[in-house]
Coordinates of C-alpha atoms in Angstrom, one line a residue:
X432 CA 93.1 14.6 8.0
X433 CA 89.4 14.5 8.9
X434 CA 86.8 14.3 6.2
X435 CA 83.2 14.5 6.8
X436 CA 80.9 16.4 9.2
X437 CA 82.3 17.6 12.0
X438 CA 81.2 20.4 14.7
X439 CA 77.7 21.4 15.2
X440 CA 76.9 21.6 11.6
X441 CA 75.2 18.5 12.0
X442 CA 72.7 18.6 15.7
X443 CA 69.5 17.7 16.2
X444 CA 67.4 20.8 16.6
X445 CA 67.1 21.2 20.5
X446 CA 63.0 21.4 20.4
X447 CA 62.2 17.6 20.0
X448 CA 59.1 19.0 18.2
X449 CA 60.8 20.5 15.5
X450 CA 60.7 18.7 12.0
X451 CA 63.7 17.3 10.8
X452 CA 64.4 17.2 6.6
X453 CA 67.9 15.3 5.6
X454 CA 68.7 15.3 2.0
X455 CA 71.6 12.9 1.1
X456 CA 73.7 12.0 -1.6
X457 CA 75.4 8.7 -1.7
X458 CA 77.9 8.8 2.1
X459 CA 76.3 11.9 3.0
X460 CA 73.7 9.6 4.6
X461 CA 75.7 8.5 7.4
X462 CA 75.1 11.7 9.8
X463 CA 71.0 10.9 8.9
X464 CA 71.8 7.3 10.0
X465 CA 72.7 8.5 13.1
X466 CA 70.0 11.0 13.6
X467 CA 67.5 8.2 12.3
X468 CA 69.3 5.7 14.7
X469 CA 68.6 8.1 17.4
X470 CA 65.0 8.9 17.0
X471 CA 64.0 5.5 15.6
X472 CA 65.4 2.5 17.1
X473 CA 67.5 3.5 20.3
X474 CA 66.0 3.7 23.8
X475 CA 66.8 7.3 24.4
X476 CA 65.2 10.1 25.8
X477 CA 65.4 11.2 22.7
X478 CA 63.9 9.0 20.9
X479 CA 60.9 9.3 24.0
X480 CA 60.6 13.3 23.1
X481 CA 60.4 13.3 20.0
X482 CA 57.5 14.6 18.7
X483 CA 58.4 16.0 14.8
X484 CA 58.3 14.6 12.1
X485 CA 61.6 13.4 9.8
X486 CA 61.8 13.3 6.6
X487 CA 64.9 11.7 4.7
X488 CA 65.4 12.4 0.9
X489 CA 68.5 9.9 -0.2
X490 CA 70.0 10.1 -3.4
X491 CA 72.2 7.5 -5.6
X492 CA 73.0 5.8 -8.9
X493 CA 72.0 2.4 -8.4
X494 CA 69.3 0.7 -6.1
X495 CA 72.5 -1.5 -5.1
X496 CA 74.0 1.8 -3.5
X497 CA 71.1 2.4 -1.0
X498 CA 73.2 1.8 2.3
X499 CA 71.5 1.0 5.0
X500 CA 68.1 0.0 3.1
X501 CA 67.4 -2.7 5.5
X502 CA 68.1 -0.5 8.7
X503 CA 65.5 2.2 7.0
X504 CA 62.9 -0.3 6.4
X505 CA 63.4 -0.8 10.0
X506 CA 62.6 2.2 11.4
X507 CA 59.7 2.5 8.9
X508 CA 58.3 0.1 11.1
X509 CA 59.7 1.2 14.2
X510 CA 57.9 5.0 13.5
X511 CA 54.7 6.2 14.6
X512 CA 52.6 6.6 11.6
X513 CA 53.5 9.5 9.8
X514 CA 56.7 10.5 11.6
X515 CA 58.9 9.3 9.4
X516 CA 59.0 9.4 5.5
X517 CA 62.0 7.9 3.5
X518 CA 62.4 8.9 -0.3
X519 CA 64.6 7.7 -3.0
X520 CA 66.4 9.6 -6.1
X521 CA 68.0 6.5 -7.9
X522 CA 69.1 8.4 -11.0
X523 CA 70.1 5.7 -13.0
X524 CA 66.8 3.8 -12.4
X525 CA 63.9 6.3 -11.9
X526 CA 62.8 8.7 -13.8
X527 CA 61.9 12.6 -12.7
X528 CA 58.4 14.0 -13.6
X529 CA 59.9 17.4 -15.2
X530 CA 61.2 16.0 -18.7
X531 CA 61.4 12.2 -17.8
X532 CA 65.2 12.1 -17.3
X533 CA 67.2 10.8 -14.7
X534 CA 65.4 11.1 -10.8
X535 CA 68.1 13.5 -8.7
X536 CA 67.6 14.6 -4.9
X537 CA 66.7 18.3 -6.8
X538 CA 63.2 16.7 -8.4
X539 CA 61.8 14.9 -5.4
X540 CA 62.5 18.6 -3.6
X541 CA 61.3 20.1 -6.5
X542 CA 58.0 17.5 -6.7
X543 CA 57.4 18.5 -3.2
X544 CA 58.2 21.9 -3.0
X545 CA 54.9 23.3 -1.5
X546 CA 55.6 20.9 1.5
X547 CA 59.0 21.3 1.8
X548 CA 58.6 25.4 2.3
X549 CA 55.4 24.5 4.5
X550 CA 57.6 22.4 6.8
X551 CA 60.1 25.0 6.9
X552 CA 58.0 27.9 7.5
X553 CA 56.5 25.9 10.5
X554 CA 60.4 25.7 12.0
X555 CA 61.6 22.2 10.5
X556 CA 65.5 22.3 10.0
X557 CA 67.3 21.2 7.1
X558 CA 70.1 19.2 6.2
X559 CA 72.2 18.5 3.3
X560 CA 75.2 15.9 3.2
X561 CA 76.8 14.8 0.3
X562 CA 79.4 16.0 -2.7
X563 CA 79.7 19.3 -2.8
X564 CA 78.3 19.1 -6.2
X565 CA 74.7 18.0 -5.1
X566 CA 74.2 21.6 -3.9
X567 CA 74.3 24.0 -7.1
X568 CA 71.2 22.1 -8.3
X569 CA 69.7 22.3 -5.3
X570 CA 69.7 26.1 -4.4
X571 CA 68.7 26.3 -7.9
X572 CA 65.4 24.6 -7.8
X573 CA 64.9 25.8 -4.4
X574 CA 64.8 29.4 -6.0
X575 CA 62.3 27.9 -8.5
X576 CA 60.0 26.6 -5.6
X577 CA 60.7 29.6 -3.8
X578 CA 59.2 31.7 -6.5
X579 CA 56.4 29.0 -6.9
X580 CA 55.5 30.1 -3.4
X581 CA 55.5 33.4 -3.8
X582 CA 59.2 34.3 -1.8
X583 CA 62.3 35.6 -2.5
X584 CA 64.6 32.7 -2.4
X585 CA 68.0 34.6 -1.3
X586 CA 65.6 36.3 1.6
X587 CA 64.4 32.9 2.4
X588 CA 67.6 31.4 2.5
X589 CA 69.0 34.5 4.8
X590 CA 65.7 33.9 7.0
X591 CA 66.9 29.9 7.5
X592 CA 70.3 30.8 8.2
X593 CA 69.6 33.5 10.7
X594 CA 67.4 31.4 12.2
X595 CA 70.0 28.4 12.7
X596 CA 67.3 26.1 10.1
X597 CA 69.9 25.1 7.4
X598 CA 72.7 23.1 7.8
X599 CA 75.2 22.1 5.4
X600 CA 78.0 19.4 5.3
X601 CA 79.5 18.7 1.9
X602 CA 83.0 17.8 0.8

């Protein structure tokens, strides 16, 4: 059997100007490798057009689980200023700002909610890739920042779908 994402789940946005938000847990990262390998270090026209900006948040236990660190640093470097923003959640090493427990994928959205509904309200896409456990404290806090920002998060989340903006590839 096949495990993992599969189909058009996980695509690029077609507009090379649209923004582009990955939040990973642990494997889930290797679809964002790919898109990050694509926009960052190939020659390809796609790398050429791209004009949005990408933003991955990656979350796992240990510092010693970041995959691909070295390859992220890389494109850090490789980026225009600005166009590309890497965060870490390393639970077992980083505290969260809430109530100073462990740091999860769900603080640093919750952290930067305001800019995380910005970016989608502007058109960015986003994408979640991980255990299929990552995503019930997810959709919770994004109904917390949603009612931060003054929205309805199960019309918001109807409004993302409709408009092909959230994708989701967990297992």
């Amino acid at each position: 059997t096949v495990a993992g994402p599969v189909g058009k789940t996980m695509l690029l946005p077609k507009d090379p100007t649209t923004d582009v938000i990955m939040i990973a847990t642990g494997t889930g990262i290797a679809p964002f490798r790919g898109f990050l390998h694509r926009l960052f270090m190939e020659n390809t026209l796609a790398r050429h057009m791209f004009g949005g900006n990408a933003w991955l948040v990656l979350g796992v236990p240990v510092s010693g689980g970041l995959l691909y660190k070295e390859e992220f640093d890389c494109m850090m470097r490789n980026a225009p200023p600005g166009q590309l923003r890497v965060d870490y959640a390393i639970s077992r090493e980083m505290t969260n700002s809430v109530d100073g427990g462990k740091l999860y994928v769900q603080h640093v959205i919750a952290q930067n909610g305001k800019e995380l509904f910005d970016r989608l309200d502007a058109g960015a896409h986003v994408y979640f890739c991980g255990l299929k456990g990552m995503m019930p404290p997810i959709l919770d806090t994004l109904e917390v920042v949603a009612r931060e920002q003054g929205a309805v998060w199960s019309d918001k989340l109807a409004e993302l779908k409709k408009n092909g903006q959230w994708h989701v590839e967990v297992y």
